[in-house]
GROMACS .gro file of C-alpha atoms in nm:
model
  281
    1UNK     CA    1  -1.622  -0.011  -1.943
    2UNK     CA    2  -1.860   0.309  -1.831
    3UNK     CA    3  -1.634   0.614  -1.891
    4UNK     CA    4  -1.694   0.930  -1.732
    5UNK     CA    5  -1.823   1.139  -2.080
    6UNK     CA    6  -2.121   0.885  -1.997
    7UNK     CA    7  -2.184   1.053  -1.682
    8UNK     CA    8  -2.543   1.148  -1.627
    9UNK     CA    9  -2.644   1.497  -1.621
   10UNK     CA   10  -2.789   1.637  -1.333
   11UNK     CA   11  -3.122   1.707  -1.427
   12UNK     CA   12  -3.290   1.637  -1.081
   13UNK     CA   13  -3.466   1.277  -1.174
   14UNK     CA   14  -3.197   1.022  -1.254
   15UNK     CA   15  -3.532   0.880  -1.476
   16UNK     CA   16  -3.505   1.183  -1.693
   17UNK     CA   17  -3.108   1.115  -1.779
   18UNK     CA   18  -3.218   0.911  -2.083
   19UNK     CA   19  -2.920   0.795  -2.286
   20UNK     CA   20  -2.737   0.690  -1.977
   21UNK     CA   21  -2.703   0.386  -1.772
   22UNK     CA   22  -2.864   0.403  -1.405
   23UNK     CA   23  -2.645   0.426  -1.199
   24UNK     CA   24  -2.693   0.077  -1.032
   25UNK     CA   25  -2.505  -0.039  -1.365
   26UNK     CA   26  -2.179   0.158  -1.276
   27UNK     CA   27  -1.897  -0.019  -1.059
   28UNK     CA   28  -1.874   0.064  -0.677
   29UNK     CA   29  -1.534   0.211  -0.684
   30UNK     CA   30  -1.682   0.504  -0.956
   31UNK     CA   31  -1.987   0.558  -0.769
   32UNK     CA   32  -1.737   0.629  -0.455
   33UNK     CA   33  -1.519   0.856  -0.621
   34UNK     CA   34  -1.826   1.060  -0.752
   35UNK     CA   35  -1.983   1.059  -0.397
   36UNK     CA   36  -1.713   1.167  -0.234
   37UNK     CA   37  -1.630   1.474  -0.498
   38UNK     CA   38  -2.015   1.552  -0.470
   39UNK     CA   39  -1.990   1.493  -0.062
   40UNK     CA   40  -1.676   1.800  -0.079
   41UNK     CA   41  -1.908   2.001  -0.266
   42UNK     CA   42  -2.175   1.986  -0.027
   43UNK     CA   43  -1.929   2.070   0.222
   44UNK     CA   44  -1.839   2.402   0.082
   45UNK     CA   45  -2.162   2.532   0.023
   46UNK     CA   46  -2.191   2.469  -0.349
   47UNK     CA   47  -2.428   2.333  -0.552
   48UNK     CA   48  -2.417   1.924  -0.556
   49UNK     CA   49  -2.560   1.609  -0.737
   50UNK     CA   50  -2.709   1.377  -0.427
   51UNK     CA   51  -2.768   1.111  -0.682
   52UNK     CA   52  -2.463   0.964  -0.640
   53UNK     CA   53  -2.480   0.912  -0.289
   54UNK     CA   54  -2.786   0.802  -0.310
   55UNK     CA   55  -2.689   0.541  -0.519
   56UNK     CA   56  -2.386   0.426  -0.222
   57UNK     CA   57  -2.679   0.456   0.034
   58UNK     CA   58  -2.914   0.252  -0.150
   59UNK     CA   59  -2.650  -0.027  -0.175
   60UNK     CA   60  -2.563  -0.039   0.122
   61UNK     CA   61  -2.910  -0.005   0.349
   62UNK     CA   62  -3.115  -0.165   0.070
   63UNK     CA   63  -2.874  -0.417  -0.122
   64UNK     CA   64  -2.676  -0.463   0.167
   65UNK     CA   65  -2.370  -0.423  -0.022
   66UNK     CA   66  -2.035  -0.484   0.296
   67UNK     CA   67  -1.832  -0.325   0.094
   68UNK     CA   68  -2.077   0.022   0.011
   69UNK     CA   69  -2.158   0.000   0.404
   70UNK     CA   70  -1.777   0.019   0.452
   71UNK     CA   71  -1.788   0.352   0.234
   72UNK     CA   72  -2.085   0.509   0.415
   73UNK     CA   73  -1.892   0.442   0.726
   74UNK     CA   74  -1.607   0.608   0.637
   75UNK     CA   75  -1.771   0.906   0.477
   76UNK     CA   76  -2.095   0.970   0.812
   77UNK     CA   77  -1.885   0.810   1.083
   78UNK     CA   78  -1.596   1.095   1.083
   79UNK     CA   79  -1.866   1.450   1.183
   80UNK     CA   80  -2.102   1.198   1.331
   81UNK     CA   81  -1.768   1.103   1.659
   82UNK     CA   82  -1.681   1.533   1.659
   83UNK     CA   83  -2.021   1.530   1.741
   84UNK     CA   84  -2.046   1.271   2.010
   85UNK     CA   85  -1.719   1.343   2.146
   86UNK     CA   86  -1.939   1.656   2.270
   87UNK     CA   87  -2.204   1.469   2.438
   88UNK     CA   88  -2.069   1.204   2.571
   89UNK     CA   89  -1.787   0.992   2.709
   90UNK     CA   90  -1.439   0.954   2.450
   91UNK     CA   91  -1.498   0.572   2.558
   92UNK     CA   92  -1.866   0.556   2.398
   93UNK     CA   93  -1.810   0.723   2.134
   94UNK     CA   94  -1.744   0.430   1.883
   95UNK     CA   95  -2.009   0.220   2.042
   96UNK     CA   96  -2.255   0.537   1.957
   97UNK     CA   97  -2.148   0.546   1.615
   98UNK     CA   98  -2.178   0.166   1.536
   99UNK     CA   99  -2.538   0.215   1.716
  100UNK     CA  100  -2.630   0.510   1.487
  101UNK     CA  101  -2.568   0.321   1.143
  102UNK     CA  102  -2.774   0.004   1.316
  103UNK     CA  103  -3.087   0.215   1.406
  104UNK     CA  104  -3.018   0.360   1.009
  105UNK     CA  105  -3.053   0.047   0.895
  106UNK     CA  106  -3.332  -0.042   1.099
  107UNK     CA  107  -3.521   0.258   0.967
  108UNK     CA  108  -3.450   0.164   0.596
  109UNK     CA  109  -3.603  -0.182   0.716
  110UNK     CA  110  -3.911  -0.064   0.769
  111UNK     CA  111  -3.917   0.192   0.524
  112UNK     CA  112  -3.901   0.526   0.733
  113UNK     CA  113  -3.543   0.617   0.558
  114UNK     CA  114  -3.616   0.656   0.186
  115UNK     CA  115  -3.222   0.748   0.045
  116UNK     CA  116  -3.351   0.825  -0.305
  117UNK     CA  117  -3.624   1.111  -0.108
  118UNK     CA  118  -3.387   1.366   0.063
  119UNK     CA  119  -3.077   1.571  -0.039
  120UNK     CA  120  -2.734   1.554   0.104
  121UNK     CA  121  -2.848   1.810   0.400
  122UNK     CA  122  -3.144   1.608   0.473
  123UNK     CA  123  -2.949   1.270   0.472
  124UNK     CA  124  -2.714   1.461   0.718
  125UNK     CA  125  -3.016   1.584   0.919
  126UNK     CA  126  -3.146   1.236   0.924
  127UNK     CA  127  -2.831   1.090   1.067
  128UNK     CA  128  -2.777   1.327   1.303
  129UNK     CA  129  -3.167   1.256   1.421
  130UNK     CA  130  -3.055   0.927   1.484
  131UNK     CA  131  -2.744   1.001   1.674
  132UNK     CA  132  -2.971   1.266   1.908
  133UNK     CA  133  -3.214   0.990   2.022
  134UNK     CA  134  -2.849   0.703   2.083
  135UNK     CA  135  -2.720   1.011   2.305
  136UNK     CA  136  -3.050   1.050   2.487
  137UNK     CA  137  -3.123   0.678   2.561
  138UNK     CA  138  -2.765   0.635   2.671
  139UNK     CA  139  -2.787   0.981   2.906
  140UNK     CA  140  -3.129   0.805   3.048
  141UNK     CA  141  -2.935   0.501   3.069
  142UNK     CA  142  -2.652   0.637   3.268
  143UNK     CA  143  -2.916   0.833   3.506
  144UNK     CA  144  -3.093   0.493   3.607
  145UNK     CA  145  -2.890   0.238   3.862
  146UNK     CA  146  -2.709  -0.006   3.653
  147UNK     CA  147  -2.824  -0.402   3.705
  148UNK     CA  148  -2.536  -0.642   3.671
  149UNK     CA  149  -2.552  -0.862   3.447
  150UNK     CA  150  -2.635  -1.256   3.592
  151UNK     CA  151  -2.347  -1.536   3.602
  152UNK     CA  152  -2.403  -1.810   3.327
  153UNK     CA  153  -2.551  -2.137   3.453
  154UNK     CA  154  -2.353  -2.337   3.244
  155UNK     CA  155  -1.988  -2.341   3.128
  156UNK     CA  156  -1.861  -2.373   2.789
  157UNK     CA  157  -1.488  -2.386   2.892
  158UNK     CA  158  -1.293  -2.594   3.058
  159UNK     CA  159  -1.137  -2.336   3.296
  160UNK     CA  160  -1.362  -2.233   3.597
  161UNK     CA  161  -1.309  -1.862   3.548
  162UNK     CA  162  -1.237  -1.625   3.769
  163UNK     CA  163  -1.428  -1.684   4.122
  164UNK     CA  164  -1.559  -1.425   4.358
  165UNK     CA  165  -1.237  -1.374   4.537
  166UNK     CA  166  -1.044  -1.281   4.171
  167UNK     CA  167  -1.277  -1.071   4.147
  168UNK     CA  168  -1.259  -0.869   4.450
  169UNK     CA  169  -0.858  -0.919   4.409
  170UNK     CA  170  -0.869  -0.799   4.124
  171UNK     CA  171  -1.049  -0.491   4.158
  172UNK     CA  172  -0.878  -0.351   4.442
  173UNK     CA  173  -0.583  -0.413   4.242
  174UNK     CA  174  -0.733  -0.241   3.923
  175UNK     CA  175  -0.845   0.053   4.187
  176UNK     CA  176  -0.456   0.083   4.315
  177UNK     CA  177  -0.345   0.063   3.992
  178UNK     CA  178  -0.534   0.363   3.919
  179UNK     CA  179  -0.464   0.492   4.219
  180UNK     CA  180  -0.108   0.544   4.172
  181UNK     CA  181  -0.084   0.623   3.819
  182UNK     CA  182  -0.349   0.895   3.883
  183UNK     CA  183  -0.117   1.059   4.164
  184UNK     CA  184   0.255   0.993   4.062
  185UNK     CA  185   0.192   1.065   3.674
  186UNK     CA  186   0.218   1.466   3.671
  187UNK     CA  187   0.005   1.476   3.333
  188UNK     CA  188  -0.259   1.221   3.400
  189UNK     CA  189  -0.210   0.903   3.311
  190UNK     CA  190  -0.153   0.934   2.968
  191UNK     CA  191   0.179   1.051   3.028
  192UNK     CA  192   0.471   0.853   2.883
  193UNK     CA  193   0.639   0.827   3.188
  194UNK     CA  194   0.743   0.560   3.407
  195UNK     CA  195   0.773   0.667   3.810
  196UNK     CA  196   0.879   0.439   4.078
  197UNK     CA  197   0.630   0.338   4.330
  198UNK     CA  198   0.691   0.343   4.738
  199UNK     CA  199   0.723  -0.049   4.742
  200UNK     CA  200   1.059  -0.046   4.459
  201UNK     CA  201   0.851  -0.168   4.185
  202UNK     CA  202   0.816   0.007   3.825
  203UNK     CA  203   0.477   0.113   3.711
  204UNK     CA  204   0.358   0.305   3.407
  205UNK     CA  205   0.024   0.357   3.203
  206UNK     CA  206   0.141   0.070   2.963
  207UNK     CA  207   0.110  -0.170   3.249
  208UNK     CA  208  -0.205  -0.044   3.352
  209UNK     CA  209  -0.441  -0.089   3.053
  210UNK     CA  210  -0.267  -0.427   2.981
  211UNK     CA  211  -0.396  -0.500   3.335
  212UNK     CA  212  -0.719  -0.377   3.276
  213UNK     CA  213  -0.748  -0.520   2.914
  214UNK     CA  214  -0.637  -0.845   3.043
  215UNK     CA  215  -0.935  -0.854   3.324
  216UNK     CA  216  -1.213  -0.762   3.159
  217UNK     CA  217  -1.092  -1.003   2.823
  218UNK     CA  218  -1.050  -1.277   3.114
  219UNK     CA  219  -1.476  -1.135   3.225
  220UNK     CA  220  -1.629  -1.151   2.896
  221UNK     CA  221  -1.445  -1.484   2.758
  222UNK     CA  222  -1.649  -1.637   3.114
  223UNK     CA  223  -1.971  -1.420   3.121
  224UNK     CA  224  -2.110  -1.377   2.744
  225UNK     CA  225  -2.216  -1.715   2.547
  226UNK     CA  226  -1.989  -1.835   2.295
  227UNK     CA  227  -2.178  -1.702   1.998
  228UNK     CA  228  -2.114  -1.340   2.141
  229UNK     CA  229  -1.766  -1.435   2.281
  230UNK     CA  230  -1.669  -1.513   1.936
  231UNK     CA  231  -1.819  -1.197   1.825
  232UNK     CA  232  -1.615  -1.002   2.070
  233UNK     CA  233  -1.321  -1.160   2.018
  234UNK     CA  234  -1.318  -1.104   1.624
  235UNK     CA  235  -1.412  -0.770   1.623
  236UNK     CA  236  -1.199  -0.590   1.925
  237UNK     CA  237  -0.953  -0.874   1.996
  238UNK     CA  238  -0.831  -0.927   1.637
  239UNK     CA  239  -0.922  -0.593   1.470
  240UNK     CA  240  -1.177  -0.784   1.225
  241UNK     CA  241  -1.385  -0.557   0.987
  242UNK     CA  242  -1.803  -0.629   1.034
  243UNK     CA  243  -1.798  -0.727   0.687
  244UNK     CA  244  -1.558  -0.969   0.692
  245UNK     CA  245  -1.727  -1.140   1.001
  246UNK     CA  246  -2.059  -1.100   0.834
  247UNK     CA  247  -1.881  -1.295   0.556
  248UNK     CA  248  -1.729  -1.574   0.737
  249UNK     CA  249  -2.038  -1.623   0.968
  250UNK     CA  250  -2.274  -1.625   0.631
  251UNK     CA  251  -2.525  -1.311   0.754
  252UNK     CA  252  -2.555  -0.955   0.649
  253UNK     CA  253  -2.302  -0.696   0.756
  254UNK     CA  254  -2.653  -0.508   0.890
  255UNK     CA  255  -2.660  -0.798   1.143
  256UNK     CA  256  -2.307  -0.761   1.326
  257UNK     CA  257  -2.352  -0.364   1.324
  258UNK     CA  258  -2.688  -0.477   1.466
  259UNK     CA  259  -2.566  -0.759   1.713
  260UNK     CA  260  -2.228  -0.544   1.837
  261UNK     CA  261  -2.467  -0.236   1.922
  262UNK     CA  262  -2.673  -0.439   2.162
  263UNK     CA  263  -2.435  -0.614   2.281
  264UNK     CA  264  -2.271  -0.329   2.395
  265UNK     CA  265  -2.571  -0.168   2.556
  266UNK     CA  266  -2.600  -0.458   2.756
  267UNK     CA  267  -2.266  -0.493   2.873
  268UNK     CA  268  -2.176  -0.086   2.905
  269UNK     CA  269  -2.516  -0.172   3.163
  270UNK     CA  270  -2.318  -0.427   3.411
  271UNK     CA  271  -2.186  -0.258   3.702
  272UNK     CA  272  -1.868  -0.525   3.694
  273UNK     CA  273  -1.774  -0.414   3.333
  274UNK     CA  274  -1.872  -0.031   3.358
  275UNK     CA  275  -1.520   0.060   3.515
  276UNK     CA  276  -1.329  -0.144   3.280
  277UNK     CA  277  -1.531  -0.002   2.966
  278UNK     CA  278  -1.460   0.370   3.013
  279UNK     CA  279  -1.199   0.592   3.171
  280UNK     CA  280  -0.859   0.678   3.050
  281UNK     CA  281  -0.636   0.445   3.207
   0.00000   0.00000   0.00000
């Protein structure tokens, strides 16, 4: 077992730390605990050993370790939604994260995001690059008229769907819906309160989302093909990690950050979802 008196000393060159294992050799839980002390450091202003994280970085981007990518998400993800929550939309937020760590990935692909080559600050700096050119594309995005997205021509269900008329049913509904929680909730609708409507029946922000939630889980399980249904469903439906769907499905966690980013571009694009994808209620 690697004990911590075999910790390498910061010399600057984890080559020059002769006498010590590299750290590639040490488990994942101790090169977590090290990043994150070295990560607080950093934080406070005081000097810091990047080596560490470097070594997390390297295996998640490069050895595509699920279980180091779960780390680096936990550790980037936190400053890089305070920062987002700034620019954009609370409801894109998530999706601009998960888009962020694909386009990192992407870049250590092709070789333009060395790990082992910056510090901590310029790791940081490089991240929050990334996250500066998500926020612009989706700013251009939103400033262009969305295109909905086209029906399926074939159906891999057994029910019909929802036809035209749901549709328009549905969304006048969904509009009175909002309607009335917007006016008869005195905090917004996030209020925990439960008024009584003109007509004698109850409403109340709980009944709302699980209105909304229920129509556009009814739209996507009839407009997206089964591979990204199933995608969909695991990941937002049941609360599945990427790395355990990267696991079950036999690909590399990089892939479902990958696959869930676009398909979230495309569908935060479709004038029929946009409503249902943002907003408070």
């Amino acid at each position: 077992m690697l004990e911590d008196n075999n910790l390498p000393t910061h010399t600057g060159d984890a080559d020059d730390d002769r006498g010590s294992p590299p750290l590639a050799h040490y488990p994942l839980e101790w090169i977590i605990t090290h990043c994150r002390v070295q990560m607080e450091l950093f934080h406070q202003g005081q000097p810091d050993d990047p080596r560490f994280c470097h070594e997390l970085l390297r295996r998640a981007f490069e050895a595509h370790d699920p279980e180091a990518s779960d780390e680096v998400f936990v550790l980037f993800a936190p400053p890089l939604r305070r920062w987002f929550l700034r620019h954009v939309e609370a409801a894109l937020v998530d999706d601009l994260v998960q888009e962020t760590f694909a386009r990192l990935l992407e870049k250590s692909r092709q070789g333009t995001f060395h790990v082992s080559a910056y510090t901590l600050s310029q790791v940081r700096s490089f991240i929050h690059g990334c996250a500066c050119q998500v926020v612009q594309e989706e700013q251009r995005r939103q400033s262009r008229t969305p295109v909905a997205l086209p029906e399926p021509t074939a159906r891999c269900w057994n029910d019909p769907g929802p036809s035209t008329e749901d549709l328009v049913e549905w969304r006048f509904r969904l509009a009175d819906l909002m309607h009335r929680s917007e006016a008869l909730l005195p905090h917004g609708p996030s209020a925990a309160l439960k008024p009584q409507c003109p007509d004698g029946y109850g409403l109340d922000i709980t009944e709302l989302r699980s209105f909304r939630a229920r129509m556009l889980v009814s739209l996507l399980r009839h407009r997206l093909p089964p591979d990204e249904w199933d995608l969909v469903n695991q990941r937002y439906l049941h609360g599945m990690k990427p790395r355990d769907i990267a696991r079950q499905a036999g690909v590399e966690v990089g892939q479902v950050y990958t696959r869930l980013a676009s398909l979230m571009r495309r569908l935060r694009a479709d004038t029929t979802l946009k409503d249902l994808l943002s907003g408070d209620g």
